[in-house]
XYZ file of C-alpha atoms in Angstrom:
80
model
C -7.112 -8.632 127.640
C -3.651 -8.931 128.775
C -0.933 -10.212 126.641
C 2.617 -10.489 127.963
C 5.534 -9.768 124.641
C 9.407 -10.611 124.537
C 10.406 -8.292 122.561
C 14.265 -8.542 121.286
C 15.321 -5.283 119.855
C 18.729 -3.664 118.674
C 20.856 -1.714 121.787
C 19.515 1.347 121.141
C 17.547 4.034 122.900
C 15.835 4.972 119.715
C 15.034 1.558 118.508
C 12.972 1.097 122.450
C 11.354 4.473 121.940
C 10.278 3.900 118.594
C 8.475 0.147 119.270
C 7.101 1.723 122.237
C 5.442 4.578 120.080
C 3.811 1.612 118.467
C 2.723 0.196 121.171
C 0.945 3.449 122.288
C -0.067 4.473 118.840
C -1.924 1.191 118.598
C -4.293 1.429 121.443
C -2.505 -0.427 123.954
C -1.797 0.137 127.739
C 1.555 -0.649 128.797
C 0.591 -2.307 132.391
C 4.790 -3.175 132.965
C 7.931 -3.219 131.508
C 11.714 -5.180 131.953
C 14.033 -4.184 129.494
C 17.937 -5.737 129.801
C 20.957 -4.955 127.720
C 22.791 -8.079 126.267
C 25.912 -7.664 123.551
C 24.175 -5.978 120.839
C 20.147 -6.143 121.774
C 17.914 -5.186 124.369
C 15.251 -7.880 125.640
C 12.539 -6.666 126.575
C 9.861 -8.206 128.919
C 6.354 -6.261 128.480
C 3.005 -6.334 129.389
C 0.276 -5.148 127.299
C -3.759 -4.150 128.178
C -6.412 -3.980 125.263
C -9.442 -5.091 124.129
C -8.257 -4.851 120.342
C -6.816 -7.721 118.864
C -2.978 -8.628 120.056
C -1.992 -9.017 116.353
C -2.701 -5.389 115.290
C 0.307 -4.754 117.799
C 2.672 -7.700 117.104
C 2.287 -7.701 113.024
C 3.129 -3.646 113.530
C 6.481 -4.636 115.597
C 7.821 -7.125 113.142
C 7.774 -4.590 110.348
C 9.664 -2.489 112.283
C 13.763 -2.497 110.667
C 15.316 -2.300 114.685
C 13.294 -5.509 115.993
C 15.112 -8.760 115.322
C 11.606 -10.921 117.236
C 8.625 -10.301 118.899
C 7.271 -13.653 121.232
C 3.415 -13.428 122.742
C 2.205 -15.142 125.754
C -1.880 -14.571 126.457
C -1.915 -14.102 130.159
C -4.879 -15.150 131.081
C -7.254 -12.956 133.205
C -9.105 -14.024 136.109
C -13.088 -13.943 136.294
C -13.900 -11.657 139.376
């Protein structure tokens, strides 16, 4: 399932590496990505492809010190 996250982290390259790491570590497939610099975070648009559960992802990101929020929207797929 695909699950779209706004992710707003602190303006650092490390702090983007290291949720992304997560992300990977986690199981899911990053399908696309929009990341854009304001004062002192980076928000960052992502998309997401799994079939584990969204909230093994999202409950790993909030613990993470350099992530200040992490917002989900369940895209919803379409039956083929």
């Amino acid at each position: 399932m695909k699950h779209q996250l706004t992710v707003a982290v602190k303006n650092q390259s490390v702090a983007v590496e290291r949720f992304l790491r997560v992300a990977r570590h986690r199981g899911f497939r990053l399908m696309q990505l929009q990341l854009e610099g304001h004062d002192e975070l980076f928000h960052v648009k992502m998309t997401v492809d799994s079939d584990k559960p969204i909230y093994l992802l999202t409950s790993q990101l909030n613990k993470l010190v350099d992530v200040q929020s992490v917002d989900l929207h369940t895209l919803q797929q379409q039956a083929i």
